[in-house]
mmCIF file of C-alpha atoms and ligand atoms in Angstrom:
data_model
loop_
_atom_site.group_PDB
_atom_site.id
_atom_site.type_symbol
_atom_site.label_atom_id
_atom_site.label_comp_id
_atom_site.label_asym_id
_atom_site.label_seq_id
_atom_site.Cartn_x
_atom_site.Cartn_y
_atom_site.Cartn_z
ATOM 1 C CA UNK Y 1 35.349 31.661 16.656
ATOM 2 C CA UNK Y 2 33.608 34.172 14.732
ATOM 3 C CA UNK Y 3 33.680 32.368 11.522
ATOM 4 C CA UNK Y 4 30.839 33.070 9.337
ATOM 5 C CA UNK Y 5 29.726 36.444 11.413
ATOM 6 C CA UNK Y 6 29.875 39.504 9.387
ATOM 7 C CA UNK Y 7 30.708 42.659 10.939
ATOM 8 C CA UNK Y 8 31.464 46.180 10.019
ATOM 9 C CA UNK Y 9 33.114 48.975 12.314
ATOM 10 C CA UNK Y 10 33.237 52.372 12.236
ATOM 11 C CA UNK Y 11 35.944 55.169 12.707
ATOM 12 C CA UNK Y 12 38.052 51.723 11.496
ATOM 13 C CA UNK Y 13 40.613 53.650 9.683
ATOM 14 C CA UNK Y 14 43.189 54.538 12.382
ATOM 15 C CA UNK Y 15 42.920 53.832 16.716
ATOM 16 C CA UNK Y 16 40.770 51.774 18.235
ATOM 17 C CA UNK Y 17 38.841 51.661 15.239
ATOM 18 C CA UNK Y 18 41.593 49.530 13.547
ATOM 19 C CA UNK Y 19 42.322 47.571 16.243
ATOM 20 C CA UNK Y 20 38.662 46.234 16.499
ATOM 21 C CA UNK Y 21 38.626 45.553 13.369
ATOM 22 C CA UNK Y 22 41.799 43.461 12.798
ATOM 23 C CA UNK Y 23 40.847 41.543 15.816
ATOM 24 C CA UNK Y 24 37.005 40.523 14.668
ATOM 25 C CA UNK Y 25 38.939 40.006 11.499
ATOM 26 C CA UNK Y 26 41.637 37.497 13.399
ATOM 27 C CA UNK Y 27 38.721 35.756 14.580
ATOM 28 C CA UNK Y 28 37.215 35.254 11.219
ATOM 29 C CA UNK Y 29 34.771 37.596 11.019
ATOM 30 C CA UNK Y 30 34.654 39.213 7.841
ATOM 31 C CA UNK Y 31 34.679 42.661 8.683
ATOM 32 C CA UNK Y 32 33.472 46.060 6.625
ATOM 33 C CA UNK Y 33 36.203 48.887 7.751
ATOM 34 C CA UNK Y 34 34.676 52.122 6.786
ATOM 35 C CA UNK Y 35 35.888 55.588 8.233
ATOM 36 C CA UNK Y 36 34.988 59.366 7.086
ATOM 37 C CA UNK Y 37 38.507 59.159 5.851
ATOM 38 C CA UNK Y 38 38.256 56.707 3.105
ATOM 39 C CA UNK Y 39 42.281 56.336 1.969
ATOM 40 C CA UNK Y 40 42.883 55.009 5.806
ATOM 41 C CA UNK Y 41 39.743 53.046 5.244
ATOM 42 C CA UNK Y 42 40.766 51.246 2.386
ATOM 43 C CA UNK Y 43 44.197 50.641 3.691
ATOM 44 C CA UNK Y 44 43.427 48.781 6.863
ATOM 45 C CA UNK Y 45 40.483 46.443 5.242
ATOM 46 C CA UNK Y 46 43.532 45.982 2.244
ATOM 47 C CA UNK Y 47 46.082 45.329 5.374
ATOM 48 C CA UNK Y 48 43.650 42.739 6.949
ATOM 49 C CA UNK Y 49 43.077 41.095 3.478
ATOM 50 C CA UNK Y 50 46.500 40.632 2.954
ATOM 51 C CA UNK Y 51 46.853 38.472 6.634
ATOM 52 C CA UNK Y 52 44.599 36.595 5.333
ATOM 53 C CA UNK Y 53 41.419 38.128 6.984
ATOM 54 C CA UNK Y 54 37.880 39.086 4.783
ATOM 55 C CA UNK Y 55 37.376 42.752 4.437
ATOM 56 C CA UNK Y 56 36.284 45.542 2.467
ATOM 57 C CA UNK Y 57 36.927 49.405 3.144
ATOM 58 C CA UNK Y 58 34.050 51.802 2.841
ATOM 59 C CA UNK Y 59 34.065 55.474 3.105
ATOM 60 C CA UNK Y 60 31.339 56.307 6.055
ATOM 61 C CA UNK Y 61 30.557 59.897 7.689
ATOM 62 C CA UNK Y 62 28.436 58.255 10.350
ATOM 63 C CA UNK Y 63 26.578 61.803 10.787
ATOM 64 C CA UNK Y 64 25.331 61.018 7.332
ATOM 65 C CA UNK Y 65 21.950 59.263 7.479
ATOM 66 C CA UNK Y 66 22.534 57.501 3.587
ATOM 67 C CA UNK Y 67 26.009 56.892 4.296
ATOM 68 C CA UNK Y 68 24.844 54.906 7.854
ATOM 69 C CA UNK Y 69 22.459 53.215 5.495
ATOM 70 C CA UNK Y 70 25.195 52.300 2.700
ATOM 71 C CA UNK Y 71 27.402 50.400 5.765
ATOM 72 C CA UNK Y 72 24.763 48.348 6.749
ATOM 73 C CA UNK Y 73 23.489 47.764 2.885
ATOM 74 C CA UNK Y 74 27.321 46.686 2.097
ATOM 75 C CA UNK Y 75 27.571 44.384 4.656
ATOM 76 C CA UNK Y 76 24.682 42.710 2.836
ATOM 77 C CA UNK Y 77 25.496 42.913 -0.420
ATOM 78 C CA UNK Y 78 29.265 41.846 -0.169
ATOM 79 C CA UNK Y 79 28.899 39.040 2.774
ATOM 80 C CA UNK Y 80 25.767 38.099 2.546
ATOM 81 C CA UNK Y 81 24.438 39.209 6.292
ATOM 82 C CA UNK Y 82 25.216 41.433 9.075
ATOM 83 C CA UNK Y 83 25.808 40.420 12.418
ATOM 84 C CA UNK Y 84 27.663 42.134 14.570
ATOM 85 C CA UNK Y 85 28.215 46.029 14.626
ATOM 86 C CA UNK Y 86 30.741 48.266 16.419
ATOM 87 C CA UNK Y 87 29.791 52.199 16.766
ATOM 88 C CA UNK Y 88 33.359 53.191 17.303
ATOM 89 C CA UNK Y 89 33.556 56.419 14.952
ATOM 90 C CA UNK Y 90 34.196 59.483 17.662
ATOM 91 C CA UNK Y 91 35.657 63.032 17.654
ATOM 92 C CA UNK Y 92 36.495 65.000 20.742
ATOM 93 C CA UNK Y 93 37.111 68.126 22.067
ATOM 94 C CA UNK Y 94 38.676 70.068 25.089
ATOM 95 C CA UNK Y 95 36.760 73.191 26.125
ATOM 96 C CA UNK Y 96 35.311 74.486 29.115
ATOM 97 C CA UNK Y 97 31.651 74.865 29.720
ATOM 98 C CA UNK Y 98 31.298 78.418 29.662
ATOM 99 C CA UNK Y 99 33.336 78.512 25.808
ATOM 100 C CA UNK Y 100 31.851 75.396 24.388
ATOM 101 C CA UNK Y 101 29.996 76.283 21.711
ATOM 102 C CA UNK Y 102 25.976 75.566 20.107
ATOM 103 C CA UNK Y 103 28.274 74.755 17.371
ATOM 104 C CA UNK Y 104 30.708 72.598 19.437
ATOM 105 C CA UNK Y 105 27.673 70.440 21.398
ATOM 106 C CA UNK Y 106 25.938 69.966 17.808
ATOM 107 C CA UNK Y 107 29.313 68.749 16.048
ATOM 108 C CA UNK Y 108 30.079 66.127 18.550
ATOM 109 C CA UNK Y 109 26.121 64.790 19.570
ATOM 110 C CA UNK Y 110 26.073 65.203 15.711
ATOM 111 C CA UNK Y 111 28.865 62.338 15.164
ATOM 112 C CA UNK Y 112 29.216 60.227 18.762
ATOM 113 C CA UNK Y 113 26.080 60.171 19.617
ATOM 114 C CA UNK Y 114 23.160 60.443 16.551
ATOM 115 C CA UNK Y 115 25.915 59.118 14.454
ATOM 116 C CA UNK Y 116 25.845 55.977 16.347
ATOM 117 C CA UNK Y 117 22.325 55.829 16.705
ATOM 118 C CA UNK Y 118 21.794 56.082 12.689
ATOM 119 C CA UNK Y 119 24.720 53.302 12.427
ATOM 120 C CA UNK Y 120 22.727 50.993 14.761
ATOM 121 C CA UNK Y 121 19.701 51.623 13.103
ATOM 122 C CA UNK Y 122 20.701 50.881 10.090
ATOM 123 C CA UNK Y 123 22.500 47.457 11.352
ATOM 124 C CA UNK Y 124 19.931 46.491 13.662
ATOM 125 C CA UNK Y 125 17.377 46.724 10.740
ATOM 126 C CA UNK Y 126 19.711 43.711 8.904
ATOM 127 C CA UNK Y 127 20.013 41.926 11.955
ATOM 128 C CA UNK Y 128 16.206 41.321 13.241
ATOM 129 C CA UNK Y 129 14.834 39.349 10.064
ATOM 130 C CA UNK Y 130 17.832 36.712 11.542
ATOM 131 C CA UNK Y 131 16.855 37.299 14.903
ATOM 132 C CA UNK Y 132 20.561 37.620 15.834
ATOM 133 C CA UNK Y 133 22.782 40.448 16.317
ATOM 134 C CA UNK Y 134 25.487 42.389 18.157
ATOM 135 C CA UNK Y 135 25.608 45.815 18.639
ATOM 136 C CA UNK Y 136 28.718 47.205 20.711
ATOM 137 C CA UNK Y 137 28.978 50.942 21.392
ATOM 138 C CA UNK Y 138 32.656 52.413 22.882
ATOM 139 C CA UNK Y 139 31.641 55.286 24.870
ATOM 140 C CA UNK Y 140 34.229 56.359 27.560
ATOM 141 C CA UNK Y 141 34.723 57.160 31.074
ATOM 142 C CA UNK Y 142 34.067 60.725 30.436
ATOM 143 C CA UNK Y 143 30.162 59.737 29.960
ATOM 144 C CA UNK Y 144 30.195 58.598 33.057
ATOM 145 C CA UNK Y 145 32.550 61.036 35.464
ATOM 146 C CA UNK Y 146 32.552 65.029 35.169
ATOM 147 C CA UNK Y 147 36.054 65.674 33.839
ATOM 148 C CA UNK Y 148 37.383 69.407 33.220
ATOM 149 C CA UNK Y 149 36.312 70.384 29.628
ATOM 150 C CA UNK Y 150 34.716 67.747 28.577
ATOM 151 C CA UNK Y 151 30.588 69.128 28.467
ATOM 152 C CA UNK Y 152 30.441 68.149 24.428
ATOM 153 C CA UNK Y 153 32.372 64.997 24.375
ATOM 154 C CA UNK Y 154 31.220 64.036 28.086
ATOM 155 C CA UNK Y 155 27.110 64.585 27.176
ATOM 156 C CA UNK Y 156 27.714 62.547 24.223
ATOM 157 C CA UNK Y 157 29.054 59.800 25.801
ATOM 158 C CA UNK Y 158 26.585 59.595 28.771
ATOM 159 C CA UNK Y 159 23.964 59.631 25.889
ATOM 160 C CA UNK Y 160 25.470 56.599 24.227
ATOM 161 C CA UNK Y 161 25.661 54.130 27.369
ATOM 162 C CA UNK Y 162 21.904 55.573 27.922
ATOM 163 C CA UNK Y 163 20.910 54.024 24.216
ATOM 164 C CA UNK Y 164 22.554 50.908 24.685
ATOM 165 C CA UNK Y 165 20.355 50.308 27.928
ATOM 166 C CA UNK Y 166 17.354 51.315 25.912
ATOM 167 C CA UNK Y 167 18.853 49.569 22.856
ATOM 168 C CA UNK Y 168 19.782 46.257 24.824
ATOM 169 C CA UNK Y 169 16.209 45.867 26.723
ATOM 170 C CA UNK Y 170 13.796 46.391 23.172
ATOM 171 C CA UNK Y 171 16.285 44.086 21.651
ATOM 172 C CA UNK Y 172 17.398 41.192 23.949
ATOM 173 C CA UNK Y 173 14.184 38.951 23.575
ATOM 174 C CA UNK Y 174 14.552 39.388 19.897
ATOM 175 C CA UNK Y 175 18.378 37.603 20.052
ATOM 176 C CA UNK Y 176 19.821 41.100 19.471
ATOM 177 C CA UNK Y 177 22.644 41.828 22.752
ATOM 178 C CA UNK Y 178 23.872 45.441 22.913
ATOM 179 C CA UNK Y 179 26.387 46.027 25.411
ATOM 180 C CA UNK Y 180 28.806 49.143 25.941
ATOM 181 C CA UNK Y 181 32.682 49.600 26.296
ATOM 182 C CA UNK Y 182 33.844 52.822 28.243
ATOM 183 C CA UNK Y 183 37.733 53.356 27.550
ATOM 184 C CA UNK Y 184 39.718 55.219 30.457
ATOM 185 C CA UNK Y 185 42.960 56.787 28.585
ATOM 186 C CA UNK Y 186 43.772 55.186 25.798
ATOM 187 C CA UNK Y 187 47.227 55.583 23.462
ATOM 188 C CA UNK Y 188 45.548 56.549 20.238
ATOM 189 C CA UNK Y 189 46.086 59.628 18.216
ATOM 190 C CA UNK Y 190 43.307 61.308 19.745
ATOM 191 C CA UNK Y 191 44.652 60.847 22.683
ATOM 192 C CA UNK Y 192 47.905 62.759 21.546
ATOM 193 C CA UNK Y 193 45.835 65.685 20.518
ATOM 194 C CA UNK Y 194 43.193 66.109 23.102
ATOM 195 C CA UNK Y 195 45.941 65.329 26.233
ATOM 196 C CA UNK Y 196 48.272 68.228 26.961
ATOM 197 C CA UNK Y 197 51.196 67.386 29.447
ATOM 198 C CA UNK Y 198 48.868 68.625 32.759
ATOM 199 C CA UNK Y 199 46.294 66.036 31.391
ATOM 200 C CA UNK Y 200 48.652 63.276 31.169
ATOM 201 C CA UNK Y 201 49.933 63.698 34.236
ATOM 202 C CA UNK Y 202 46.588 63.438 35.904
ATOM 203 C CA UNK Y 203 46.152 60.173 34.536
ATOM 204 C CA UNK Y 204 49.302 59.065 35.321
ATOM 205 C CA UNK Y 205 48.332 59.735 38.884
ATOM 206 C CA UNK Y 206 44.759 58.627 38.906
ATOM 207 C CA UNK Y 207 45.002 55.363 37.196
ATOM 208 C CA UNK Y 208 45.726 52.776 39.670
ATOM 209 C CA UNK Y 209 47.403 50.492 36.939
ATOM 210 C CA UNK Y 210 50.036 53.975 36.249
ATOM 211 C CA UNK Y 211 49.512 53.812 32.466
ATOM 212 C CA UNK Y 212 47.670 54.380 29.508
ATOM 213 C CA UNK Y 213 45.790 51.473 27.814
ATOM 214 C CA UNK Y 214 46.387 50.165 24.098
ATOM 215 C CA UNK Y 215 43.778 49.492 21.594
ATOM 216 C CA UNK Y 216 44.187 46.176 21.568
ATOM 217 C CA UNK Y 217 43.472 46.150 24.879
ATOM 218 C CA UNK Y 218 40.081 47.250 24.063
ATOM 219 C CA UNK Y 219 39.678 45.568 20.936
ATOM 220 C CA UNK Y 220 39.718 42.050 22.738
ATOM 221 C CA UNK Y 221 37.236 43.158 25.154
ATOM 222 C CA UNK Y 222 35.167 43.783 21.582
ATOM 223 C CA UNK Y 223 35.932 40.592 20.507
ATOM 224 C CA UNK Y 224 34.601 39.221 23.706
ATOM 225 C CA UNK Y 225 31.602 40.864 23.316
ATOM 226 C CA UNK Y 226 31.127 39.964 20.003
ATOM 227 C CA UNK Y 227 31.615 36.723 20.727
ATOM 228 C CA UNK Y 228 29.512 33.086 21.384
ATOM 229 C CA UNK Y 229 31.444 33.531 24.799
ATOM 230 C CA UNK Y 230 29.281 36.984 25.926
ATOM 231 C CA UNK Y 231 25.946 34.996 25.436
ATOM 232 C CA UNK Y 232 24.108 36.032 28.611
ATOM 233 C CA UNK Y 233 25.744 39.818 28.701
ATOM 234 C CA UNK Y 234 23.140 42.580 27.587
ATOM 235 C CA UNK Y 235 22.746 45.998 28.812
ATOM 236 C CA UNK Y 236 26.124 46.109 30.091
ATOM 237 C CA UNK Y 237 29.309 48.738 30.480
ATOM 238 C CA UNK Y 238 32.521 47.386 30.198
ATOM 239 C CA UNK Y 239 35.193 49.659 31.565
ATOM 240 C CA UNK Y 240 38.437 49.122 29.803
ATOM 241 C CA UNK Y 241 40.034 51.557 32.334
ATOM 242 C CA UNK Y 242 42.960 50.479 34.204
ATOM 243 C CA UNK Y 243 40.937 50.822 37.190
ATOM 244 C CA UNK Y 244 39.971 54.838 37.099
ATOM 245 C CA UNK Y 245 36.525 54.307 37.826
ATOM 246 C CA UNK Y 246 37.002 52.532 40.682
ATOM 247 C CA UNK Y 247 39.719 54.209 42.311
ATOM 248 C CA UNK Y 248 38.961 56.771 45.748
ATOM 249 C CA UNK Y 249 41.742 57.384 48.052
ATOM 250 C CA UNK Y 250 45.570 56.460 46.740
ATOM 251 C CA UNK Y 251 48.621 57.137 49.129
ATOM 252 C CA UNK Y 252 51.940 55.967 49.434
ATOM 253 C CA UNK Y 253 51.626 52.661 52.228
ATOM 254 C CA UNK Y 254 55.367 52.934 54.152
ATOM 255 C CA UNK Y 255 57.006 49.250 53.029
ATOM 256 C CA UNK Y 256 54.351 48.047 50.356
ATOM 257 C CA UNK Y 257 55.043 48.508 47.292
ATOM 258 C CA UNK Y 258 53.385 49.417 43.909
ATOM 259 C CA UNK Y 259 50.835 51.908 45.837
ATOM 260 C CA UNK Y 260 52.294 55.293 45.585
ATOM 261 C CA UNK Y 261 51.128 57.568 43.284
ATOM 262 C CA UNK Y 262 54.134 59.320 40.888
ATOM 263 C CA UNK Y 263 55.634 61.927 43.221
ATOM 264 C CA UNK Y 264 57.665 63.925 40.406
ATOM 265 C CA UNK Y 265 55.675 66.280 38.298
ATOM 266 C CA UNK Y 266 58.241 64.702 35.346
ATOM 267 C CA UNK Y 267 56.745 65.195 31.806
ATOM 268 C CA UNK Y 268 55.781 61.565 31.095
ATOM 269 C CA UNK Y 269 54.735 60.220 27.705
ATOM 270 C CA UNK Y 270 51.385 59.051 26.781
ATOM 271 C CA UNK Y 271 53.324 55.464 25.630
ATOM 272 C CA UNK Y 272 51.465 52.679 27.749
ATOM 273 C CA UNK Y 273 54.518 52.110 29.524
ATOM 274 C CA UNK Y 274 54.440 55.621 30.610
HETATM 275 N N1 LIG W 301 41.716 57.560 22.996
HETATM 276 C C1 LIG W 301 41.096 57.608 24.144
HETATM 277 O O1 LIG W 301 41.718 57.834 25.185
HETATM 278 C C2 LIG W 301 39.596 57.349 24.219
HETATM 279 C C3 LIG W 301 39.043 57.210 25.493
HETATM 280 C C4 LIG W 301 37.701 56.932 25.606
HETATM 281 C C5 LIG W 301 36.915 56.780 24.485
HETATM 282 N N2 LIG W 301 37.462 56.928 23.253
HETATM 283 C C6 LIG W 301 36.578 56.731 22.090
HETATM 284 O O2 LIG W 301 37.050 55.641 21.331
HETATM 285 C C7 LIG W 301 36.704 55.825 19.957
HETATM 286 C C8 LIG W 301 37.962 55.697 19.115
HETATM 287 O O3 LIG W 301 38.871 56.702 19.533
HETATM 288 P P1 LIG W 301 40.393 56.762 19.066
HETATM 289 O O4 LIG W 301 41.157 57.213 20.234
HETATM 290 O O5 LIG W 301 40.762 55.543 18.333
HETATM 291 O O6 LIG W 301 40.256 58.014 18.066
HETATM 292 P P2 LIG W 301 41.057 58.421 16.741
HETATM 293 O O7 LIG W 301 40.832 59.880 16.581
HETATM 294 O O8 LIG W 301 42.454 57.919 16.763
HETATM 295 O O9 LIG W 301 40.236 57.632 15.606
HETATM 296 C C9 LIG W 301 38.907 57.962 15.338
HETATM 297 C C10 LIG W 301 38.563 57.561 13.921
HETATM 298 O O10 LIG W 301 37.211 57.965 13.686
HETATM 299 C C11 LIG W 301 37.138 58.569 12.420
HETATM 300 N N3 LIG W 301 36.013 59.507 12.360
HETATM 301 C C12 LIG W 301 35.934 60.760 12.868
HETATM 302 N N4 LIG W 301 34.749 61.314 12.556
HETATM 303 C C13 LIG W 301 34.058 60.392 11.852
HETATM 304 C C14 LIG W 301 32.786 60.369 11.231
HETATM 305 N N5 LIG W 301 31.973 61.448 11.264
HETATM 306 N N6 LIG W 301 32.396 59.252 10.590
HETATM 307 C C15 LIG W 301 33.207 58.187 10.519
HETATM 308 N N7 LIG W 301 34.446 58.146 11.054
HETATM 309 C C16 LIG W 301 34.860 59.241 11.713
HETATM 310 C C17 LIG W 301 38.482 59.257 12.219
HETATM 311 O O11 LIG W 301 38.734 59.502 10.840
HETATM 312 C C18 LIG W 301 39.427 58.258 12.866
HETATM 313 O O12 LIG W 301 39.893 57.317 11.926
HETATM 314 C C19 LIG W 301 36.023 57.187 19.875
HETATM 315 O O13 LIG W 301 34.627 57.026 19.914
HETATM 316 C C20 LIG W 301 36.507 57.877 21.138
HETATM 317 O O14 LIG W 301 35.601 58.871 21.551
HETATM 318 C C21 LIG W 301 38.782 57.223 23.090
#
């Protein structure tokens, strides 16, 4: 179903990233996977290639105005067009407001959010002479609720569902959508390194569905997006969440099951089935 789109991803080398990109890929899309780390790069466009999929690896520090430039130019040169574009590429940190850093706020604006802005730039540049486009940007929860440590990372993310409303209302009437997808705790490896045991726990306990998501869980939402299917849908945040934004008040109800909370303050894994 997306035969004959052409889309490239970024932060495609490992995650979420990967996932995306395997699953435009699965739906024909030929797909330019391009990370700052260009080994894992390579190897996931060669992995997709050998399923049977179209893609090409490209090493891409999104911060990098030329190399933003050289994704979109690639896409060109090696497909022919560019039609869809996923700003996935993020980095994150842990640190409380009062020791987060000048250094710290202009690393991670420098990569999630201008990094995704030059990316889009660059795509939606290729995309208006065709008068078609989509432009997906995977933000997270943390833009949009104030979690402990998270003033960098958080900021950044608030930022990027900000430019896809701005994004999605200069570029609707032109046949450009741009739409937003806000993960909630996700089992990637940045997940592993950002989420200490106290963290996990939290989650565990404030995620009504009790687990951590997969990345293929938000790569089909992607997919959706990207698809002939999400026609009408611009300007929009799509919370891949288990339901964490939406939860208030959750208490054990005497004789129904499923609604209690995990009593035990048991180490549990960040596995999905955790
Ligand atoms: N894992 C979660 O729980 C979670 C939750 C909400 C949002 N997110 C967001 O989802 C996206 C993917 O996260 P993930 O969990 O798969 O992370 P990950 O750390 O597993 O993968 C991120 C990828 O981005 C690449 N990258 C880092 N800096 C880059 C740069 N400057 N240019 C290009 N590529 C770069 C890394 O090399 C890596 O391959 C990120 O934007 C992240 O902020 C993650």
């Amino acid at each position: 179903m997306l035969e004959k789109r052409v889309a490239t991803v970024t932060g495609a080398g490992r995650g979420m990233g990967e996932a995306i990109a395997r699953a435009l890929a699965a739906k024909g899309a030929s797909v330019v996977v391009s990370d700052v780390d260009e080994v894992a790069a390579r190897k996931v466009a060669a992995d997709i290639s050998k399923d049977g999929g179209k893609a090409i690896g490209l090493r891409v520090d999104v911060s990098r105005e030329a190399e933003a430039n050289a994704l979109a130019d690639l896409a060109v040169s090696e497909f022919g067009q560019l039609d869809i574009h996923v700003n996935n590429a993020g980095i994150s940190t842990t640190k409380l407001f009062v020791d987060t850093t000048k250094e710290d706020m202009e690393r991670i604006l420098g990569v999630n959010l201008i990094g995704a802005f030059l990316c889009a730039k660059a795509a939606v540049e290729k995309m208006l002479p065709n008068s078609y486009g989509r432009v997906i940007n995977i933000a997270s929860l943390s833009g949009q609720r104030g979690g402990i440590g998270r003033s960098a990372y958080g900021v950044s993310k608030a930022g990027l569902e900000l430019l896809t409303k701005v994004m999605s209302v200069e570029l609707a009437a032109k046949g450009i959508l741009v739409n937003n997808v806000a993960p909630g705790a996700i089992a990637t490896q940045m997940a592993i390194e950002q989420h200490d045991s106290n963290t996990r726990e939290a989650y565990h306990f404030l995620i009504p569905q009790r687990r951590y998501g997969t990345p293929e869980e938000v790569a089909n939402v992607v997919a959706f997006l990207a698809s002939a299917d999400a026609s009408h849908v611009s300007g929009a945040t799509f919370n891949v969440d288990g339901g964490f934004l939406s939860a208030g008040l959750m208490f054990e109800k005497e004789g129904v099951e499923g609604m209690a909370p995990p009593k035990s303050k048991t180490e549990k894994g960040i596995s999905q089935n955790a």
